[in-house]
Amino acid sequence: MFKKPPVSTISNGSYLQGQSNGKLSSKYNTRAVQGDKVVLKKKVTLLRGISIIIGTIIGAGIFISPKGILEHTGSVGMSLTVWTVCGILSLFGALCYAELGTSIKKSGGHYTYILEAFGPLPAFVRVWVELLIIRPAATAVISLAFGRYMLEPFFMQCEIPDLAIKLITALGIIVMVLNSMSVSWSARIQIFLTFCKLAAILIIIVPGIMQLIKGETQHFKDAFVGNAASVKGLPLAFYSGMYAYSGWFYLNFVTEEVENPERNIPLAICTSMVIVTVGYVLTNVAYFTTLSPEDLVTSKAVAVTFAERLLGHFSLAVPIFVALSCFGSMNGGIFAVSRMFYVASREGHLPEILSMIHVRKHTPLPAVIVLHPLTMIMLFSSDLYSLLNFLSFARWLFIGLAVAGMIYLRYKRPEMPRPFKVPLFIPALFSFTCLFMVALSLYADPVNTGIGFAITLTGVPAYYLFIIWDKKPRWFRHLLDKTTSTLQIILEVVPAEGSPRS
């Protein structure tokens, strides 16, 4: 189904030039005649790389519900310890991806590394689940948070209507998709939103430090006294913490667009993780200067409760900052994950149209917009959060597999250039942590995790049906070819120069 490109797209622009009878702009035809290369441009600088990582990691969680870790640890001291340890473990994972990103200079992140280490089947399963369920559901969840907090200042005294939230959310998704069609605009917006996120965190940290100076330390006395963490609860706290830090891997999805990746990928990853870890820990310290553990657990939005007690009328700005933080996570996630779909299509694992690039914007436009209808469907799903819970374990399963693959590649391909290399104990510890969290989820919630595991396994028959089986009906192949060529004309896209499909 996905492996053989249609005859109409044999070369860059050749098909579209033949169809230029009013359907395409003269500007496009001029570019095609001049022979301009249609490829992804290296426009991701060090600052833009840092903004992608920080802007995607910091979403709504640190502002809304850090209570999950406190509930599972049982004390202030243990919760702060878990936040710190999870930051260090996430840094270990990020360092592993820094090695992978500098030794395998292809975009695609998890998909590419699993493909290089273990072959096409597990890589296809990874991108299959990401495209159909995980990314649309995750984008819908963070988008709903964006919609809710954008409307929060206008509905202070009453409940926000669900329809209003979904309409604002849908508008935000449309703006995000349009923004992601341009690398430069997406990067500029992401830098702005990253500074907004850091400003929001500082709005919490600075008053918290002032509270500490005033001697408001009563909640830190006997910090490790409280309900003892259970054998099941403590690992679940780590699971929540690692989820809060997830996003450090997104720069590896756009490796081919990073300037000087040997330098900028490790530097961006290390800088981002230090900033996020310090910011998360200090933010939680600030919360406990004003809120008791009981207040934090019962609050629906911790940052808003904190701001209402300390900042007076300025607290109205906090929901806006939270909304901008959510939008930044949406923007960074779509920008990065679309490159995974682009690379998977280039490898023949997704429909060919997703591997094509806009002739003027030099972005994988079809891969960017493919999530839009799927996310809209998820947005109006009545059981969205359960669906996301089914598959939350899949992220850590495949990240652990990718890092284990790095260890395997050390022995399988010792000659591979490795400009950045980490000690072996770091990938060993991190991959063990990921696989332990997967095993824990099976133990703690076997029903939902089992359903998610079954959904993931649907990628296996899909691989044999769509990729391996070559004897598909002629009418089906013709329909696919016709659809691809029609979308090329509508979207003004062609295969990237030098691509196996060009």
Short mmCIF file of N, CA and C in Angstrom, two decimals, residues 352-497:
data_model
loop_
_atom_site.label_atom_id
_atom_site.label_comp_id
_atom_site.label_asym_id
_atom_site.label_seq_id
_atom_site.Cartn_x
_atom_site.Cartn_y
_atom_site.Cartn_z
N GLU A 352 2.45 7.86 0.94
CA GLU A 352 3.51 8.64 0.32
C GLU A 352 3.32 10.14 0.45
N ILE A 353 2.09 10.59 0.45
CA ILE A 353 1.82 12.03 0.49
C ILE A 353 2.45 12.68 1.72
N LEU A 354 2.60 11.93 2.83
CA LEU A 354 3.14 12.49 4.06
C LEU A 354 4.64 12.76 3.98
N SER A 355 5.32 12.24 2.95
CA SER A 355 6.76 12.48 2.80
C SER A 355 7.05 13.63 1.86
N MET A 356 6.02 14.37 1.46
CA MET A 356 6.21 15.46 0.50
C MET A 356 6.31 16.80 1.19
N ILE A 357 6.99 17.73 0.51
CA ILE A 357 7.34 19.03 1.08
C ILE A 357 6.73 20.14 0.24
N HIS A 358 6.25 21.18 0.90
CA HIS A 358 5.69 22.32 0.18
C HIS A 358 6.80 23.02 -0.60
N VAL A 359 6.47 23.40 -1.85
CA VAL A 359 7.51 23.89 -2.75
C VAL A 359 8.05 25.27 -2.36
N ARG A 360 7.30 26.04 -1.59
CA ARG A 360 7.79 27.36 -1.18
C ARG A 360 8.15 27.42 0.30
N LYS A 361 7.33 26.79 1.14
CA LYS A 361 7.56 26.87 2.58
C LYS A 361 8.63 25.90 3.05
N HIS A 362 8.94 24.88 2.24
CA HIS A 362 9.95 23.86 2.59
C HIS A 362 9.62 23.20 3.93
N THR A 363 8.35 22.88 4.12
CA THR A 363 7.92 22.16 5.31
C THR A 363 7.13 20.93 4.88
N PRO A 364 7.11 19.86 5.69
CA PRO A 364 6.31 18.67 5.36
C PRO A 364 4.83 18.94 5.63
N LEU A 365 4.22 19.75 4.77
CA LEU A 365 2.87 20.25 5.00
C LEU A 365 1.85 19.13 5.23
N PRO A 366 1.81 18.07 4.40
CA PRO A 366 0.82 17.01 4.66
C PRO A 366 1.00 16.35 6.02
N ALA A 367 2.26 16.15 6.44
CA ALA A 367 2.52 15.53 7.74
C ALA A 367 2.08 16.43 8.89
N VAL A 368 2.11 17.75 8.66
CA VAL A 368 1.67 18.70 9.69
C VAL A 368 0.15 18.66 9.85
N ILE A 369 -0.57 18.66 8.72
CA ILE A 369 -2.02 18.80 8.80
C ILE A 369 -2.74 17.47 8.99
N VAL A 370 -2.04 16.33 8.85
CA VAL A 370 -2.73 15.04 8.95
C VAL A 370 -3.35 14.83 10.33
N LEU A 371 -2.74 15.43 11.36
CA LEU A 371 -3.26 15.26 12.71
C LEU A 371 -4.49 16.11 13.00
N HIS A 372 -4.72 17.11 12.15
CA HIS A 372 -5.81 18.05 12.44
C HIS A 372 -7.17 17.36 12.49
N PRO A 373 -7.58 16.61 11.47
CA PRO A 373 -8.89 15.95 11.57
C PRO A 373 -8.95 14.90 12.67
N LEU A 374 -7.84 14.16 12.89
CA LEU A 374 -7.84 13.15 13.94
C LEU A 374 -7.97 13.79 15.32
N THR A 375 -7.29 14.92 15.52
CA THR A 375 -7.38 15.62 16.81
C THR A 375 -8.79 16.17 17.03
N MET A 376 -9.40 16.69 15.97
CA MET A 376 -10.77 17.20 16.11
C MET A 376 -11.73 16.08 16.50
N ILE A 377 -11.54 14.89 15.93
CA ILE A 377 -12.38 13.75 16.30
C ILE A 377 -12.19 13.42 17.78
N MET A 378 -10.91 13.38 18.21
CA MET A 378 -10.60 13.08 19.61
C MET A 378 -11.19 14.14 20.54
N LEU A 379 -11.19 15.38 20.07
CA LEU A 379 -11.66 16.49 20.89
C LEU A 379 -13.10 16.30 21.33
N PHE A 380 -13.90 15.73 20.46
CA PHE A 380 -15.31 15.54 20.77
C PHE A 380 -15.61 14.11 21.19
N SER A 381 -14.55 13.36 21.54
CA SER A 381 -14.73 12.02 22.06
C SER A 381 -15.16 12.11 23.52
N SER A 382 -16.10 11.28 23.91
CA SER A 382 -16.61 11.34 25.28
C SER A 382 -15.70 10.63 26.27
N ASP A 383 -14.78 9.81 25.77
CA ASP A 383 -13.94 9.01 26.66
C ASP A 383 -12.47 9.25 26.36
N LEU A 384 -12.12 10.52 26.13
CA LEU A 384 -10.79 10.89 25.68
C LEU A 384 -9.72 10.52 26.70
N TYR A 385 -9.95 10.84 27.98
CA TYR A 385 -8.91 10.63 28.98
C TYR A 385 -8.65 9.15 29.22
N SER A 386 -9.69 8.33 29.15
CA SER A 386 -9.48 6.89 29.30
C SER A 386 -8.66 6.35 28.14
N LEU A 387 -8.93 6.85 26.94
CA LEU A 387 -8.18 6.41 25.77
C LEU A 387 -6.71 6.76 25.91
N LEU A 388 -6.44 7.95 26.43
CA LEU A 388 -5.06 8.36 26.63
C LEU A 388 -4.39 7.51 27.70
N ASN A 389 -5.14 7.16 28.75
CA ASN A 389 -4.59 6.30 29.80
C ASN A 389 -4.26 4.91 29.28
N PHE A 390 -5.08 4.41 28.33
CA PHE A 390 -4.82 3.09 27.77
C PHE A 390 -3.41 3.01 27.19
N LEU A 391 -2.96 4.12 26.59
CA LEU A 391 -1.74 4.08 25.79
C LEU A 391 -0.59 4.86 26.40
N SER A 392 -0.74 5.36 27.62
CA SER A 392 0.34 6.15 28.21
C SER A 392 1.60 5.31 28.41
N PHE A 393 1.40 4.01 28.66
CA PHE A 393 2.56 3.15 28.88
C PHE A 393 3.36 2.96 27.60
N ALA A 394 2.71 3.10 26.41
CA ALA A 394 3.40 2.83 25.14
C ALA A 394 4.56 3.79 24.93
N ARG A 395 4.40 5.03 25.39
CA ARG A 395 5.49 6.01 25.24
C ARG A 395 6.75 5.51 25.91
N TRP A 396 6.62 5.05 27.17
CA TRP A 396 7.82 4.63 27.90
C TRP A 396 8.35 3.29 27.40
N LEU A 397 7.47 2.46 26.90
CA LEU A 397 7.93 1.19 26.31
C LEU A 397 8.86 1.46 25.14
N PHE A 398 8.46 2.33 24.24
CA PHE A 398 9.25 2.57 23.03
C PHE A 398 10.45 3.46 23.29
N ILE A 399 10.33 4.39 24.26
CA ILE A 399 11.52 5.17 24.62
C ILE A 399 12.56 4.26 25.25
N GLY A 400 12.13 3.38 26.15
CA GLY A 400 13.06 2.41 26.73
C GLY A 400 13.68 1.52 25.67
N LEU A 401 12.87 1.13 24.67
CA LEU A 401 13.38 0.30 23.58
C LEU A 401 14.41 1.05 22.75
N ALA A 402 14.15 2.34 22.50
CA ALA A 402 15.10 3.15 21.72
C ALA A 402 16.43 3.28 22.43
N VAL A 403 16.39 3.52 23.76
CA VAL A 403 17.63 3.66 24.52
C VAL A 403 18.35 2.32 24.63
N ALA A 404 17.59 1.23 24.80
CA ALA A 404 18.21 -0.10 24.77
C ALA A 404 18.85 -0.35 23.41
N GLY A 405 18.21 0.15 22.35
CA GLY A 405 18.78 0.04 21.01
C GLY A 405 20.10 0.77 20.88
N MET A 406 20.26 1.86 21.62
CA MET A 406 21.54 2.58 21.60
C MET A 406 22.65 1.70 22.16
N ILE A 407 22.34 0.98 23.24
CA ILE A 407 23.33 0.05 23.80
C ILE A 407 23.65 -1.05 22.78
N TYR A 408 22.61 -1.56 22.14
CA TYR A 408 22.79 -2.61 21.14
C TYR A 408 23.66 -2.11 19.98
N LEU A 409 23.44 -0.87 19.54
CA LEU A 409 24.22 -0.32 18.42
C LEU A 409 25.68 -0.11 18.79
N ARG A 410 25.96 0.08 20.08
CA ARG A 410 27.36 0.20 20.51
C ARG A 410 28.14 -1.06 20.13
N TYR A 411 27.46 -2.22 20.19
CA TYR A 411 28.13 -3.49 19.89
C TYR A 411 27.91 -3.91 18.43
N LYS A 412 26.73 -3.61 17.90
CA LYS A 412 26.42 -4.00 16.52
C LYS A 412 27.20 -3.15 15.52
N ARG A 413 27.32 -1.86 15.80
CA ARG A 413 27.99 -0.93 14.87
C ARG A 413 28.99 -0.07 15.64
N PRO A 414 30.08 -0.67 16.10
CA PRO A 414 31.07 0.10 16.87
C PRO A 414 31.77 1.17 16.04
N GLU A 415 31.75 1.01 14.69
CA GLU A 415 32.42 1.98 13.82
C GLU A 415 31.60 3.25 13.61
N MET A 416 30.36 3.27 14.05
CA MET A 416 29.50 4.44 13.85
C MET A 416 30.10 5.67 14.54
N PRO A 417 30.23 6.79 13.85
CA PRO A 417 30.74 8.02 14.48
C PRO A 417 29.84 8.45 15.64
N ARG A 418 30.45 8.75 16.76
CA ARG A 418 29.70 9.19 17.93
C ARG A 418 30.36 10.45 18.50
N PRO A 419 30.01 11.63 17.94
CA PRO A 419 30.61 12.88 18.42
C PRO A 419 30.34 13.14 19.89
N PHE A 420 29.19 12.64 20.39
CA PHE A 420 28.81 12.79 21.79
C PHE A 420 28.51 11.41 22.34
N LYS A 421 29.22 11.00 23.38
CA LYS A 421 29.08 9.65 23.89
C LYS A 421 28.93 9.68 25.40
N VAL A 422 27.93 8.95 25.91
CA VAL A 422 27.66 8.94 27.35
C VAL A 422 28.18 7.63 27.95
N PRO A 423 28.51 7.62 29.25
CA PRO A 423 28.91 6.37 29.90
C PRO A 423 27.79 5.33 29.81
N LEU A 424 28.17 4.07 29.72
CA LEU A 424 27.21 3.00 29.47
C LEU A 424 26.18 2.85 30.59
N PHE A 425 26.54 3.22 31.83
CA PHE A 425 25.59 3.03 32.93
C PHE A 425 24.37 3.94 32.78
N ILE A 426 24.51 5.07 32.07
CA ILE A 426 23.38 5.99 31.91
C ILE A 426 22.28 5.39 31.06
N PRO A 427 22.56 4.88 29.84
CA PRO A 427 21.46 4.24 29.09
C PRO A 427 20.95 2.97 29.76
N ALA A 428 21.84 2.24 30.45
CA ALA A 428 21.40 1.02 31.13
C ALA A 428 20.39 1.35 32.23
N LEU A 429 20.71 2.37 33.05
CA LEU A 429 19.81 2.76 34.14
C LEU A 429 18.50 3.31 33.59
N PHE A 430 18.59 4.14 32.55
CA PHE A 430 17.38 4.78 32.05
C PHE A 430 16.46 3.77 31.37
N SER A 431 17.01 2.89 30.54
CA SER A 431 16.16 1.90 29.87
C SER A 431 15.51 0.97 30.90
N PHE A 432 16.25 0.63 31.96
CA PHE A 432 15.66 -0.19 33.02
C PHE A 432 14.51 0.55 33.70
N THR A 433 14.69 1.87 33.94
CA THR A 433 13.63 2.67 34.56
C THR A 433 12.37 2.68 33.71
N CYS A 434 12.54 2.87 32.40
CA CYS A 434 11.38 2.89 31.49
C CYS A 434 10.65 1.56 31.50
N LEU A 435 11.40 0.47 31.38
CA LEU A 435 10.78 -0.85 31.34
C LEU A 435 10.15 -1.20 32.69
N PHE A 436 10.75 -0.69 33.77
CA PHE A 436 10.15 -0.89 35.10
C PHE A 436 8.81 -0.18 35.20
N MET A 437 8.72 1.04 34.65
CA MET A 437 7.45 1.78 34.69
C MET A 437 6.39 1.07 33.86
N VAL A 438 6.80 0.46 32.75
CA VAL A 438 5.86 -0.30 31.93
C VAL A 438 5.33 -1.50 32.71
N ALA A 439 6.24 -2.23 33.36
CA ALA A 439 5.84 -3.38 34.16
C ALA A 439 4.95 -2.94 35.32
N LEU A 440 5.27 -1.79 35.92
CA LEU A 440 4.46 -1.27 37.02
C LEU A 440 3.04 -0.96 36.57
N SER A 441 2.91 -0.35 35.38
CA SER A 441 1.57 -0.01 34.89
C SER A 441 0.75 -1.28 34.66
N LEU A 442 1.38 -2.35 34.21
CA LEU A 442 0.67 -3.62 34.04
C LEU A 442 0.21 -4.18 35.39
N TYR A 443 1.04 -3.97 36.42
CA TYR A 443 0.70 -4.46 37.76
C TYR A 443 -0.37 -3.59 38.42
N ALA A 444 -0.22 -2.26 38.30
CA ALA A 444 -1.11 -1.34 39.02
C ALA A 444 -2.48 -1.21 38.35
N ASP A 445 -2.52 -1.29 37.03
CA ASP A 445 -3.80 -1.11 36.32
C ASP A 445 -3.85 -2.08 35.15
N PRO A 446 -3.99 -3.38 35.43
CA PRO A 446 -3.89 -4.38 34.36
C PRO A 446 -4.98 -4.26 33.30
N VAL A 447 -6.18 -3.78 33.67
CA VAL A 447 -7.26 -3.71 32.69
C VAL A 447 -6.99 -2.66 31.63
N ASN A 448 -6.82 -1.40 32.08
CA ASN A 448 -6.59 -0.32 31.12
C ASN A 448 -5.28 -0.51 30.36
N THR A 449 -4.23 -0.92 31.07
CA THR A 449 -2.95 -1.14 30.40
C THR A 449 -3.05 -2.30 29.41
N GLY A 450 -3.79 -3.34 29.79
CA GLY A 450 -3.98 -4.47 28.88
C GLY A 450 -4.70 -4.05 27.61
N ILE A 451 -5.72 -3.19 27.75
CA ILE A 451 -6.43 -2.68 26.58
C ILE A 451 -5.46 -1.88 25.70
N GLY A 452 -4.65 -1.04 26.33
CA GLY A 452 -3.67 -0.27 25.58
C GLY A 452 -2.66 -1.15 24.87
N PHE A 453 -2.24 -2.21 25.55
CA PHE A 453 -1.30 -3.14 24.95
C PHE A 453 -1.92 -3.83 23.73
N ALA A 454 -3.20 -4.19 23.85
CA ALA A 454 -3.90 -4.83 22.73
C ALA A 454 -4.02 -3.87 21.54
N ILE A 455 -4.32 -2.58 21.83
CA ILE A 455 -4.40 -1.59 20.76
C ILE A 455 -3.04 -1.44 20.07
N THR A 456 -1.98 -1.44 20.86
CA THR A 456 -0.64 -1.34 20.29
C THR A 456 -0.34 -2.52 19.37
N LEU A 457 -0.76 -3.71 19.79
CA LEU A 457 -0.49 -4.91 18.99
C LEU A 457 -1.23 -4.93 17.66
N THR A 458 -2.24 -4.08 17.50
CA THR A 458 -2.91 -4.03 16.19
C THR A 458 -1.96 -3.55 15.10
N GLY A 459 -0.86 -2.93 15.51
CA GLY A 459 0.13 -2.51 14.53
C GLY A 459 0.81 -3.67 13.82
N VAL A 460 0.82 -4.85 14.44
CA VAL A 460 1.48 -6.02 13.83
C VAL A 460 0.71 -6.50 12.60
N PRO A 461 -0.60 -6.83 12.71
CA PRO A 461 -1.32 -7.19 11.47
C PRO A 461 -1.38 -6.05 10.47
N ALA A 462 -1.44 -4.80 10.96
CA ALA A 462 -1.44 -3.66 10.04
C ALA A 462 -0.16 -3.62 9.22
N TYR A 463 0.95 -3.96 9.84
CA TYR A 463 2.24 -3.97 9.13
C TYR A 463 2.22 -4.98 7.99
N TYR A 464 1.72 -6.18 8.28
CA TYR A 464 1.70 -7.21 7.24
C TYR A 464 0.65 -6.90 6.16
N LEU A 465 -0.45 -6.26 6.56
CA LEU A 465 -1.49 -5.94 5.60
C LEU A 465 -1.08 -4.79 4.67
N PHE A 466 -0.53 -3.72 5.26
CA PHE A 466 -0.24 -2.52 4.47
C PHE A 466 1.16 -2.49 3.88
N ILE A 467 2.13 -3.12 4.56
CA ILE A 467 3.52 -3.00 4.12
C ILE A 467 4.01 -4.25 3.39
N ILE A 468 3.76 -5.40 3.96
CA ILE A 468 4.31 -6.64 3.40
C ILE A 468 3.48 -7.15 2.22
N TRP A 469 2.16 -7.10 2.32
CA TRP A 469 1.29 -7.66 1.29
C TRP A 469 1.33 -6.79 0.03
N ASP A 470 1.87 -7.34 -1.06
CA ASP A 470 2.02 -6.59 -2.30
C ASP A 470 0.87 -6.79 -3.28
N LYS A 471 0.09 -7.85 -3.11
CA LYS A 471 -0.93 -8.19 -4.11
C LYS A 471 -2.27 -7.52 -3.78
N LYS A 472 -2.22 -6.21 -3.69
CA LYS A 472 -3.46 -5.48 -3.41
C LYS A 472 -4.24 -5.29 -4.71
N PRO A 473 -5.56 -5.15 -4.64
CA PRO A 473 -6.36 -4.99 -5.85
C PRO A 473 -5.91 -3.79 -6.68
N ARG A 474 -6.01 -3.93 -7.99
CA ARG A 474 -5.57 -2.86 -8.88
C ARG A 474 -6.37 -1.58 -8.64
N TRP A 475 -7.69 -1.73 -8.41
CA TRP A 475 -8.51 -0.53 -8.18
C TRP A 475 -8.07 0.22 -6.94
N PHE A 476 -7.58 -0.52 -5.92
CA PHE A 476 -7.14 0.13 -4.69
C PHE A 476 -5.85 0.91 -4.95
N ARG A 477 -4.92 0.31 -5.69
CA ARG A 477 -3.67 1.00 -6.01
C ARG A 477 -3.93 2.23 -6.87
N HIS A 478 -4.85 2.10 -7.81
CA HIS A 478 -5.19 3.24 -8.67
C HIS A 478 -5.80 4.37 -7.85
N LEU A 479 -6.70 4.02 -6.91
CA LEU A 479 -7.33 5.03 -6.05
C LEU A 479 -6.29 5.74 -5.20
N LEU A 480 -5.35 4.98 -4.66
CA LEU A 480 -4.30 5.57 -3.84
C LEU A 480 -3.43 6.52 -4.65
N ASP A 481 -3.07 6.08 -5.88
CA ASP A 481 -2.25 6.93 -6.75
C ASP A 481 -2.99 8.21 -7.13
N LYS A 482 -4.28 8.07 -7.45
CA LYS A 482 -5.07 9.23 -7.84
C LYS A 482 -5.23 10.20 -6.67
N THR A 483 -5.45 9.66 -5.46
CA THR A 483 -5.57 10.51 -4.27
C THR A 483 -4.27 11.26 -4.01
N THR A 484 -3.14 10.56 -4.14
CA THR A 484 -1.84 11.19 -3.91
C THR A 484 -1.59 12.32 -4.89
N SER A 485 -1.82 12.07 -6.17
CA SER A 485 -1.56 13.11 -7.18
C SER A 485 -2.51 14.30 -7.01
N THR A 486 -3.76 14.05 -6.65
CA THR A 486 -4.72 15.14 -6.43
C THR A 486 -4.30 16.00 -5.24
N LEU A 487 -3.89 15.35 -4.15
CA LEU A 487 -3.43 16.10 -2.97
C LEU A 487 -2.16 16.88 -3.27
N GLN A 488 -1.30 16.35 -4.13
CA GLN A 488 -0.11 17.11 -4.52
C GLN A 488 -0.49 18.43 -5.15
N ILE A 489 -1.48 18.40 -6.04
CA ILE A 489 -1.91 19.62 -6.72
C ILE A 489 -2.54 20.60 -5.74
N ILE A 490 -3.40 20.09 -4.86
CA ILE A 490 -4.10 20.95 -3.91
C ILE A 490 -3.13 21.59 -2.92
N LEU A 491 -2.20 20.79 -2.40
CA LEU A 491 -1.29 21.26 -1.35
C LEU A 491 0.01 21.85 -1.89
N GLU A 492 0.27 21.69 -3.20
CA GLU A 492 1.50 22.17 -3.83
C GLU A 492 2.73 21.56 -3.14
N VAL A 493 2.78 20.24 -3.12
CA VAL A 493 3.89 19.54 -2.48
C VAL A 493 4.50 18.55 -3.46
N VAL A 494 5.79 18.27 -3.25
CA VAL A 494 6.52 17.30 -4.07
C VAL A 494 7.44 16.51 -3.15
N PRO A 495 7.94 15.33 -3.59
CA PRO A 495 8.91 14.61 -2.78
C PRO A 495 10.18 15.45 -2.61
N ALA A 496 10.81 15.33 -1.47
CA ALA A 496 12.05 16.05 -1.21
C ALA A 496 13.14 15.58 -2.16
N GLU A 497 13.96 16.48 -2.61
CA GLU A 497 15.04 16.12 -3.53
C GLU A 497 16.02 15.19 -2.80
#
